């Protein structure tokens, strides 16, 4: 495994791009006090190292009518490799699932999902999540209001950063293309929720 050290200019470039990925190379070079050519070379190096994964547009979910944010805890019947891989493939096909984490503790997975409304969330849980093989329980919490949301990673120009270059997995899971909305939704309504599921255990709570 090889390592590469990022200097202050590299970190400045990353911080500027995290704030605004649409900056032209000339604009970026001006902000980090470089000429355009070496600035572009640094950006390309950061991309090759995998430090810059991709550049995306952050959309406003409220404008698009995506008003529900929920955090869903899922427990599997058995936490064996085949079940974990099957669950991962199934989750990655669901456009409403914004983030998925394998967890310690009582639940096996934590999901952050976004839906247009309560009916859309109900469909996700009842007709999709509960039908994934091996799922034994689902517990959901609805977010009432977004208090803080960040996409900028906390990298400090005063601290050294070492990048570890790792080889990609030999058999990566195939990911189906789907739209991503990287923001949380607005204040929820007080609409009642009544859901039925085939899972042995299911509940919905408001945070």
XYZ file of C-alpha atoms in Angstrom:
207
model
C 0.000 0.000 0.000
C 1.504 3.327 -1.089
C 0.890 6.666 0.609
C 0.914 10.245 -0.620
C 1.132 13.404 1.467
C -1.147 16.316 0.659
C 0.260 19.787 1.214
C -1.534 22.994 2.175
C -2.296 23.884 -1.441
C -3.829 20.467 -2.111
C -6.065 20.881 0.929
C -7.024 24.410 -0.134
C -8.017 23.044 -3.544
C -10.149 20.360 -1.895
C -11.850 22.847 0.404
C -12.655 25.181 -2.481
C -14.083 22.352 -4.592
C -16.134 21.081 -1.644
C -17.738 24.501 -1.386
C -18.273 24.902 -5.126
C -17.398 22.104 -7.553
C -18.471 24.220 -10.530
C -15.447 26.532 -10.264
C -13.482 26.769 -13.474
C -9.801 25.881 -13.323
C -8.908 29.566 -13.728
C -11.181 30.557 -10.833
C -9.852 27.745 -8.659
C -6.240 28.618 -9.442
C -6.857 32.228 -8.462
C -8.368 31.223 -5.110
C -5.434 28.991 -4.148
C -2.772 31.360 -5.529
C -1.551 29.137 -8.353
C -1.284 29.554 -12.087
C -3.853 27.514 -14.053
C -1.513 24.784 -15.366
C -0.114 23.542 -12.025
C -3.557 23.891 -10.455
C -5.084 21.627 -13.095
C -2.240 19.142 -12.640
C -2.917 18.986 -8.897
C -6.642 18.452 -9.428
C -5.978 15.616 -11.856
C -3.562 14.030 -9.365
C -6.179 14.261 -6.605
C -8.677 12.585 -8.914
C -6.239 9.780 -9.784
C -5.542 9.211 -6.076
C -9.258 8.852 -5.447
C -9.342 11.820 -3.063
C -11.846 13.480 -5.397
C -14.384 10.736 -5.957
C -16.773 12.655 -8.209
C -18.384 16.053 -8.667
C -22.146 16.294 -8.254
C -24.952 18.840 -8.118
C -26.793 19.168 -4.786
C -30.507 19.480 -5.440
C -33.138 21.147 -3.259
C -35.563 18.395 -2.197
C -38.285 20.849 -1.183
C -38.383 22.327 -4.678
C -38.617 18.816 -6.126
C -41.425 17.806 -3.770
C -39.369 15.378 -1.675
C -40.671 16.210 1.790
C -40.001 13.160 3.966
C -36.746 12.127 5.623
C -36.670 8.964 7.718
C -34.039 6.920 9.508
C -34.716 3.194 9.329
C -33.116 0.485 11.453
C -33.137 -2.997 9.974
C -32.329 -6.306 11.603
C -31.607 -9.484 9.671
C -32.552 -13.010 10.661
C -28.925 -14.113 10.335
C -25.842 -11.939 9.921
C -23.994 -14.254 7.543
C -21.997 -13.226 4.489
C -24.586 -14.342 1.940
C -27.368 -12.432 3.732
C -25.257 -9.284 4.012
C -24.328 -9.343 0.327
C -27.913 -10.016 -0.762
C -29.200 -7.160 1.397
C -26.562 -4.784 0.025
C -27.535 -5.547 -3.568
C -31.229 -5.085 -2.801
C -30.711 -1.769 -0.986
C -28.562 -0.327 -3.736
C -31.453 -0.687 -6.189
C -33.744 1.543 -4.107
C -33.570 5.182 -5.192
C -35.072 6.458 -1.914
C -32.186 5.064 0.153
C -29.668 7.890 0.409
C -27.276 6.240 2.859
C -26.881 2.745 4.300
C -24.555 1.725 7.144
C -23.697 -1.653 8.633
C -24.025 -1.056 12.363
C -22.997 -2.418 15.725
C -25.629 -2.817 18.434
C -29.176 -4.161 18.196
C -29.771 -3.297 14.536
C -27.703 -4.584 11.650
C -28.274 -1.623 9.312
C -29.170 2.051 9.517
C -30.703 3.730 6.467
C -31.383 7.371 5.687
C -34.207 7.499 3.201
C -36.076 10.286 1.430
C -39.593 10.074 0.067
C -42.089 12.377 -1.580
C -44.759 11.826 1.089
C -46.073 9.369 3.679
C -47.595 7.152 0.989
C -44.249 6.947 -0.796
C -42.533 6.017 2.473
C -45.194 3.396 3.178
C -44.631 1.858 -0.245
C -40.886 1.762 0.350
C -41.239 -0.030 3.681
C -44.158 -2.350 3.000
C -43.554 -3.287 -0.618
C -39.765 -3.092 -0.870
C -37.797 -3.204 2.388
C -40.010 -5.771 4.112
C -39.787 -8.075 1.099
C -35.995 -8.275 1.058
C -35.081 -11.878 1.950
C -33.665 -12.241 5.461
C -35.138 -9.046 6.954
C -36.643 -9.811 10.367
C -37.542 -6.365 11.712
C -37.847 -2.746 10.594
C -37.982 0.279 12.882
C -38.419 3.789 11.479
C -38.019 7.289 12.876
C -39.240 10.362 10.980
C -37.184 13.540 11.040
C -39.334 16.561 11.927
C -36.892 19.274 10.904
C -33.381 19.477 9.542
C -31.163 21.313 12.020
C -27.768 20.892 10.373
C -26.588 19.363 7.119
C -23.070 19.380 5.715
C -21.332 17.875 2.716
C -17.902 19.438 3.384
C -15.406 17.101 5.036
C -13.389 18.696 7.889
C -9.856 18.829 6.450
C -7.509 21.377 8.027
C -4.687 23.066 6.116
C -2.680 23.176 9.379
C -2.623 19.401 9.743
C -0.828 16.926 7.456
C -3.015 14.591 5.422
C -1.728 11.204 4.268
C -3.644 9.519 1.444
C -3.543 5.726 1.343
C -3.810 4.354 -2.166
C -5.718 1.079 -1.945
C -6.473 -1.308 -4.775
C -10.180 -1.594 -5.679
C -11.991 -4.789 -4.689
C -11.556 -7.652 -7.131
C -15.311 -8.287 -7.394
C -17.144 -5.011 -6.667
C -20.917 -5.094 -6.412
C -22.647 -3.801 -9.526
C -24.478 -0.564 -8.919
C -27.478 0.342 -10.984
C -27.589 4.003 -12.063
C -30.107 6.073 -10.144
C -30.706 9.696 -9.210
C -29.291 10.858 -5.899
C -30.645 13.710 -3.782
C -28.010 14.674 -1.217
C -30.047 16.813 1.136
C -32.597 16.333 3.884
C -36.246 17.265 3.631
C -38.261 20.131 5.139
C -40.547 20.107 8.156
C -42.963 17.175 8.137
C -46.701 17.398 8.483
C -48.559 15.816 11.408
C -50.219 13.297 9.117
C -50.958 9.982 10.851
C -49.096 6.904 9.787
C -50.686 3.490 9.501
C -48.556 0.766 8.006
C -48.906 -2.983 7.670
C -45.970 -5.245 6.895
C -45.097 -8.879 6.650
C -42.062 -8.419 8.894
C -42.321 -9.958 12.383
C -41.511 -6.623 14.010
C -42.257 -3.134 12.730
C -42.819 0.255 14.277
C -42.752 3.927 13.305
C -41.744 6.705 15.652
C -41.321 10.452 15.341
C -38.045 11.908 16.577
